Short mmCIF file of N, CA and C and ligand atoms in Angstrom, two decimals:
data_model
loop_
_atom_site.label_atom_id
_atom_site.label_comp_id
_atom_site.label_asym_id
_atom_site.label_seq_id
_atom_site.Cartn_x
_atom_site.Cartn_y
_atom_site.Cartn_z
N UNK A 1 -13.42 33.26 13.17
CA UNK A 1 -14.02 32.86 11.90
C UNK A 1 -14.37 31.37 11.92
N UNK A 2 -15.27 31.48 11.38
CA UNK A 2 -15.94 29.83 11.33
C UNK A 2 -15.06 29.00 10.11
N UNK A 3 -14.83 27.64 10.70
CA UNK A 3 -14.28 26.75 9.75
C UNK A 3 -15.55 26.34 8.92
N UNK A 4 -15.30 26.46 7.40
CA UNK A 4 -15.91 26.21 6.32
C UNK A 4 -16.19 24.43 6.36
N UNK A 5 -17.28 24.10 6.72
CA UNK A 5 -17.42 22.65 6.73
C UNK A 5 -17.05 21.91 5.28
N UNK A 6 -17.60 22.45 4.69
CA UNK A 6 -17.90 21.93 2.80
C UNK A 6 -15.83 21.63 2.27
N UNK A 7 -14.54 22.29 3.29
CA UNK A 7 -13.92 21.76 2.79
C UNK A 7 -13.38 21.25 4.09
N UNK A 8 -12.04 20.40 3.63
CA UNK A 8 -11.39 19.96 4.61
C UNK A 8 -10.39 20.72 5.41
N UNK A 9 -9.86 20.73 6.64
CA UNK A 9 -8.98 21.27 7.03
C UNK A 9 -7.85 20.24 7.26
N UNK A 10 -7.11 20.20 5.90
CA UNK A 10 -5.79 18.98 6.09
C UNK A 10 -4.90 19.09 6.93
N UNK A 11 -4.11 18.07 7.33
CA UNK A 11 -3.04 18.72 8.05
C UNK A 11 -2.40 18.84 7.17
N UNK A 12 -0.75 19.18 7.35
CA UNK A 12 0.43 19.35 6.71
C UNK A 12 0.66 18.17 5.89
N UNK A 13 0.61 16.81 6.37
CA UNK A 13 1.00 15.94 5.63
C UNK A 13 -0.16 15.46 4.85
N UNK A 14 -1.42 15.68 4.72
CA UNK A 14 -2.05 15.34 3.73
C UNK A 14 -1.80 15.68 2.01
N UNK A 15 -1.90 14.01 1.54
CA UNK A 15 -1.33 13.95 0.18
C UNK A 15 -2.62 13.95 -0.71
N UNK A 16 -3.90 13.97 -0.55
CA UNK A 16 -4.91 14.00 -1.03
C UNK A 16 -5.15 15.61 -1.99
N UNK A 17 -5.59 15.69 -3.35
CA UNK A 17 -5.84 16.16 -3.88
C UNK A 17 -7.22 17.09 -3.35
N UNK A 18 -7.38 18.36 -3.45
CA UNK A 18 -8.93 19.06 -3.32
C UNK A 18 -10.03 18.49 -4.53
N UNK A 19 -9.39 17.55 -5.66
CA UNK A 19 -10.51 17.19 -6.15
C UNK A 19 -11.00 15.91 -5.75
N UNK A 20 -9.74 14.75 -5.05
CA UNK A 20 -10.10 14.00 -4.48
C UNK A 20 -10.65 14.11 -3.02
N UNK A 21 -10.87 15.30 -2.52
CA UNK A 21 -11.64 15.57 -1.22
C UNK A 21 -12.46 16.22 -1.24
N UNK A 22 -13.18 16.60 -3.15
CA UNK A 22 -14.42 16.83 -3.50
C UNK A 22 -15.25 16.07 -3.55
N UNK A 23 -15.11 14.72 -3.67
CA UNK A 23 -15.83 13.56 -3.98
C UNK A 23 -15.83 12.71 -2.71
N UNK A 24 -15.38 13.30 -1.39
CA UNK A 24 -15.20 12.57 -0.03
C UNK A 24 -16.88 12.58 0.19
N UNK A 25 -17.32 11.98 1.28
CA UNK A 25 -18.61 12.41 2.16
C UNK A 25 -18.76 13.46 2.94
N UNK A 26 -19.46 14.57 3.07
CA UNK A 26 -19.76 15.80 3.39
C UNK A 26 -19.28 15.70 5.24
N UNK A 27 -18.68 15.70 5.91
CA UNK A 27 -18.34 15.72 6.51
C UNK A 27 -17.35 14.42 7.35
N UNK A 28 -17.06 13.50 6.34
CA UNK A 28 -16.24 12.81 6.29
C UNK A 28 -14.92 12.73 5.53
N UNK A 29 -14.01 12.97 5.96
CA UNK A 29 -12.81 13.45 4.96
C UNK A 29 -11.93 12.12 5.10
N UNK A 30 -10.95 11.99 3.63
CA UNK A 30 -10.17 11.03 3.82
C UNK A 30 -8.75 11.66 3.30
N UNK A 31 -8.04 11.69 4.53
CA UNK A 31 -6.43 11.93 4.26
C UNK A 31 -5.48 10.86 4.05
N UNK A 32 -4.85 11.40 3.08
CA UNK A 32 -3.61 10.21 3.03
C UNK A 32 -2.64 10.97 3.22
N UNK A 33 -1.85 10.19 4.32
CA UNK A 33 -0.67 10.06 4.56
C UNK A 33 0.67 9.86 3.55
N UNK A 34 1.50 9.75 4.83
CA UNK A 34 3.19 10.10 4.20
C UNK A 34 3.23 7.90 3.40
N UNK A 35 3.49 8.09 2.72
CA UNK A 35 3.83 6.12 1.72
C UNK A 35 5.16 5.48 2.88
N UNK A 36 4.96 4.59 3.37
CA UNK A 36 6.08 3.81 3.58
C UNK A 36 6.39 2.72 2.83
N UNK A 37 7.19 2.58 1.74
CA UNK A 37 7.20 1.53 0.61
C UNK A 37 6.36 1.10 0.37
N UNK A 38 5.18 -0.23 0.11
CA UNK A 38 4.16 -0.77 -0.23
C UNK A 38 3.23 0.03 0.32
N UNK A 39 3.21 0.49 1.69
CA UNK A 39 2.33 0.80 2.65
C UNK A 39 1.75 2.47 2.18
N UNK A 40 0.53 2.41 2.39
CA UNK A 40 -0.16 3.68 2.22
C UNK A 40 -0.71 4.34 3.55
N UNK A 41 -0.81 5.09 4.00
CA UNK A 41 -1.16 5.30 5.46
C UNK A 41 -2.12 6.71 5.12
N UNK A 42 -3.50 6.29 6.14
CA UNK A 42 -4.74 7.32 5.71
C UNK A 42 -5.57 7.41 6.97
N UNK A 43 -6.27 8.89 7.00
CA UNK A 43 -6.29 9.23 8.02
C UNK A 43 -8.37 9.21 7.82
N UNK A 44 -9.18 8.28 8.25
CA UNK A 44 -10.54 8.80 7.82
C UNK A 44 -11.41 9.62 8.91
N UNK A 45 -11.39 10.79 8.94
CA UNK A 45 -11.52 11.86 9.79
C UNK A 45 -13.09 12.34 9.39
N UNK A 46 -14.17 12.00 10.91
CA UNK A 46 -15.17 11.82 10.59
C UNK A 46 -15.66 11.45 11.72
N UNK A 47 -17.27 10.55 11.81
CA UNK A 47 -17.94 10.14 13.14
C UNK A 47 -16.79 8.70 13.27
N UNK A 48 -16.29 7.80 12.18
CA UNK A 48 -15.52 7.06 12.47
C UNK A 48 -14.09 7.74 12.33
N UNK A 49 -13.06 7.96 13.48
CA UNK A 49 -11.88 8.64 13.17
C UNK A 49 -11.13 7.68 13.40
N UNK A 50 -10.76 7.08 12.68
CA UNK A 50 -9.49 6.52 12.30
C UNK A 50 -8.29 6.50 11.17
N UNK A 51 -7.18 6.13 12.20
CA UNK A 51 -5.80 5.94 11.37
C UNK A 51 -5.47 4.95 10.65
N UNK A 52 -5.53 4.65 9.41
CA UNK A 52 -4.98 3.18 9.23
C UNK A 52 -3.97 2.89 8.31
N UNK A 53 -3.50 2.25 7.35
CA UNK A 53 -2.53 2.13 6.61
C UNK A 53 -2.99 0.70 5.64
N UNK A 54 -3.20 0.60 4.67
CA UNK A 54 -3.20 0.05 3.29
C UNK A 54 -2.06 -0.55 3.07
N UNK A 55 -1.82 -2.13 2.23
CA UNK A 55 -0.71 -2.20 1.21
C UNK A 55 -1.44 -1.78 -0.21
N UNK A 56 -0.24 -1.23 -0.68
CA UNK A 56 0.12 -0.67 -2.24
C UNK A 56 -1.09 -1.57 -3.07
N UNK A 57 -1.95 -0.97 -3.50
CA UNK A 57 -2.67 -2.16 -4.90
C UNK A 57 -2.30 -2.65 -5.76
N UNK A 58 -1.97 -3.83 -5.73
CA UNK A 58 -1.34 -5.06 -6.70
C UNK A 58 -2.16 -5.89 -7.33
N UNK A 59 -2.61 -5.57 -8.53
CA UNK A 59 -3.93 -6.70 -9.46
C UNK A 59 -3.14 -7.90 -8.88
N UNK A 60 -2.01 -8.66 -9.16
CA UNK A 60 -1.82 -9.43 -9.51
C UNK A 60 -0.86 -10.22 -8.07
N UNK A 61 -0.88 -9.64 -7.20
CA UNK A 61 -0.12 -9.78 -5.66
C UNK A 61 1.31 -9.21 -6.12
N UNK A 62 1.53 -9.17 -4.97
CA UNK A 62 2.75 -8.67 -4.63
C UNK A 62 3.85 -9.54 -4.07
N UNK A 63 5.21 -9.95 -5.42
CA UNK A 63 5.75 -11.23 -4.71
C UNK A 63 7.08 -10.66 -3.66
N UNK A 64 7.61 -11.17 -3.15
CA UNK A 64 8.26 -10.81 -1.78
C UNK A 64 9.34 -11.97 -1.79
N UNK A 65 10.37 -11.49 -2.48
CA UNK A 65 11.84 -12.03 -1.60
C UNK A 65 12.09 -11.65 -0.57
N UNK A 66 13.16 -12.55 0.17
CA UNK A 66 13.26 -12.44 1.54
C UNK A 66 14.00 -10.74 1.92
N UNK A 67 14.50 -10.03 1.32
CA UNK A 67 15.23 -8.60 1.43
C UNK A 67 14.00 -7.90 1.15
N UNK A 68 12.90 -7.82 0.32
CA UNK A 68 11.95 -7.00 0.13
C UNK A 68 10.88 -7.61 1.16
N UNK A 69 10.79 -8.50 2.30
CA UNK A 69 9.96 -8.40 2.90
C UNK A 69 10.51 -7.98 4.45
N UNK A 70 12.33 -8.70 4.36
CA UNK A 70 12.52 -7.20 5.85
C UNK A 70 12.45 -5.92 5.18
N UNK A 71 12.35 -5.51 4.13
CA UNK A 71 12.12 -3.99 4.13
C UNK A 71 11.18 -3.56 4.39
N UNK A 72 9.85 -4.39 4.24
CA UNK A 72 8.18 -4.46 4.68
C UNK A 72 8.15 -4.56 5.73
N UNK A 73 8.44 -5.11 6.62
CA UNK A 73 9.12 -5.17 7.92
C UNK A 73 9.08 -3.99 8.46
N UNK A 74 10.45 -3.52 8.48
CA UNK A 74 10.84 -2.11 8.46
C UNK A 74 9.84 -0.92 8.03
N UNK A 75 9.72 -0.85 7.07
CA UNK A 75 8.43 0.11 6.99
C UNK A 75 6.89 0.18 7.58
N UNK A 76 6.51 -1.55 8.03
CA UNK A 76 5.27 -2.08 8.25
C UNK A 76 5.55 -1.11 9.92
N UNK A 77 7.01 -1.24 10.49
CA UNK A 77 7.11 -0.62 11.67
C UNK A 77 6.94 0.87 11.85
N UNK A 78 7.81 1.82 10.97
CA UNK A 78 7.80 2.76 10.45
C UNK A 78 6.09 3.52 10.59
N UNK A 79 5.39 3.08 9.34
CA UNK A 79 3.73 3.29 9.53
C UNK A 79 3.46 3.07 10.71
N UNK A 80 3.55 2.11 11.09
CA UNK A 80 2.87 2.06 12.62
C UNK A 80 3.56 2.91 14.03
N UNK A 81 4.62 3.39 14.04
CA UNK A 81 4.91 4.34 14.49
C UNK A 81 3.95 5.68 13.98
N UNK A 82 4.19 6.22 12.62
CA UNK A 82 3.67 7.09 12.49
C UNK A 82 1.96 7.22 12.52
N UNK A 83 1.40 6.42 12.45
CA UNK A 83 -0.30 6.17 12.56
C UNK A 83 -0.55 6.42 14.44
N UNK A 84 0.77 5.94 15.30
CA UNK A 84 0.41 6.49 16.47
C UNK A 84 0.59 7.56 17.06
N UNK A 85 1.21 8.64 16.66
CA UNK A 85 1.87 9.68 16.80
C UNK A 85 1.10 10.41 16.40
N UNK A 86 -0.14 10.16 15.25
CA UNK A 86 -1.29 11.16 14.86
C UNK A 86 -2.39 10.92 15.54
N UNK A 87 -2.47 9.78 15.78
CA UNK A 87 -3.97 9.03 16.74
C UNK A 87 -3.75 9.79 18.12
N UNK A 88 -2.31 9.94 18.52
CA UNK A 88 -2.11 10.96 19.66
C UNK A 88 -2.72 12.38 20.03
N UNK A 89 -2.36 12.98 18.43
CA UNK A 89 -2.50 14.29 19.00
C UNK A 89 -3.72 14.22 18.19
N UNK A 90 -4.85 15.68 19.11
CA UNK A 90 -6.08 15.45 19.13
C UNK A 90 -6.50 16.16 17.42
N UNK A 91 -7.26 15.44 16.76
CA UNK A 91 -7.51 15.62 15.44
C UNK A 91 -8.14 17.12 15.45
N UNK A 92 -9.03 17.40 16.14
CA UNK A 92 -9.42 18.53 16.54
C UNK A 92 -8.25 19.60 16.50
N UNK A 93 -7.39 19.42 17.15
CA UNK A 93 -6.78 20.61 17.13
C UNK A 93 -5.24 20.30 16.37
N UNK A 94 -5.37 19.93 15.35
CA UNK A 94 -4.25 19.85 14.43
C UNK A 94 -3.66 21.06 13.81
N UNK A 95 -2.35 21.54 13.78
CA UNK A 95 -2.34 23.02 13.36
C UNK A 95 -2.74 24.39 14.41
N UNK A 96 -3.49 23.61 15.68
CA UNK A 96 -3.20 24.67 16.22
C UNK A 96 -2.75 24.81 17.39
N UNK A 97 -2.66 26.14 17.76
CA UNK A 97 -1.24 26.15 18.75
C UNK A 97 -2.30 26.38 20.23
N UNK A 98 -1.46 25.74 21.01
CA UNK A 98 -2.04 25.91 22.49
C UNK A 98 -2.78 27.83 22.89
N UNK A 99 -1.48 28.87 22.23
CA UNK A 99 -2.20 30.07 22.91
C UNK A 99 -4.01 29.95 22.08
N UNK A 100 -3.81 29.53 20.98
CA UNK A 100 -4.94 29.86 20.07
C UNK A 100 -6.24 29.31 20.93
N UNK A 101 -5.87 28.19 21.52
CA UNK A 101 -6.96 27.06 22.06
C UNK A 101 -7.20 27.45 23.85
N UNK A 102 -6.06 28.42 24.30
CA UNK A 102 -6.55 29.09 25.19
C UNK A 102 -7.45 29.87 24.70
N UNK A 103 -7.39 31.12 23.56
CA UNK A 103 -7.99 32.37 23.22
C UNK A 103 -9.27 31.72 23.01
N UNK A 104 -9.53 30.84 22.45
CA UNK A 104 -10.77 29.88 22.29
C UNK A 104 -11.64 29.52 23.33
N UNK A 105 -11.18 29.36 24.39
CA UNK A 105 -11.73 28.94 25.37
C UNK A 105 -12.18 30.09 25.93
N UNK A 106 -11.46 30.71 26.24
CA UNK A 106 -11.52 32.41 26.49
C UNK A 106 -12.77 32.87 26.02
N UNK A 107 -12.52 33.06 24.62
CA UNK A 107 -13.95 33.53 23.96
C UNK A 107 -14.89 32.76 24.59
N UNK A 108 -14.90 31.64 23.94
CA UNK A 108 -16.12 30.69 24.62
C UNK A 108 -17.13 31.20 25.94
N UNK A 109 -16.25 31.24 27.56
CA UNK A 109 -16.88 31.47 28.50
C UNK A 109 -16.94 33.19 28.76
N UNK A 110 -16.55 33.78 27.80
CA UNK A 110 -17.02 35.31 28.23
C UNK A 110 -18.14 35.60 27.39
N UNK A 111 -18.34 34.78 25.89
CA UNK A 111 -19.76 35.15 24.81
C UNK A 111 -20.90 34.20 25.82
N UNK A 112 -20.82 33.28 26.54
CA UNK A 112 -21.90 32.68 27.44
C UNK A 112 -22.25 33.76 28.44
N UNK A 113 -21.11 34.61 29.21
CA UNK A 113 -21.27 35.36 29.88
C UNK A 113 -22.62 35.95 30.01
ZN1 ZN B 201 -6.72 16.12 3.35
#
């Protein structure tokens, strides 16, 4: 079965709403990620595919004692662990399992046949 372009195919951890990935660009999707304290982490899946991560929106900044900025720290590490661990595995085949992507291939060179 053909994947339906018009929606997204999220992964598991996408926190994005279907109405906020109604209003995405038609074949540009934007996932958000798991929050690491301030940090927002988003996935823009598209001709540009990238992972990136946001701080929290603050009109007015965001002030930072010295304990709330090793915790930024800590989490700033955190995100960036997790932003590489998705940039890893291939966006393409998120959710699916190796037999599937054999059977795929499979099909593939026997319908050329
Ligand atoms: Zn999504």
């Amino acid at each position: 079965m053909e994947a339906d372009e018009d929606r997204p195919d999220c992964p598991s951890w996408c926190l994005t709403t279907a109405e906020e990935h109604a209003e995405d660009d038609p074949g540009t999707w934007l996932h958000e990620g798991p929050r690491f304290g301030l940090l927002r982490t988003w996935w823009l899946e598209g001709a540009t595919n990238a992972f990136t991560a946001t701080v929290e929106d603050a009109e007015e900044g965001v002030e930072l004692a010295a304990d709330d900025l090793r915790q930024l720290a800590t989490d700033a590490l955190d995100a960036a662990i997790w932003l590489d661990r998705q940039a890893r595995t291939s966006p393409a085949e998120h959710g699916v399992s190796v037999v599937e992507l054999v059977r795929r291939a499979h099909e593939r060179s026997t319908r050329s046949a």
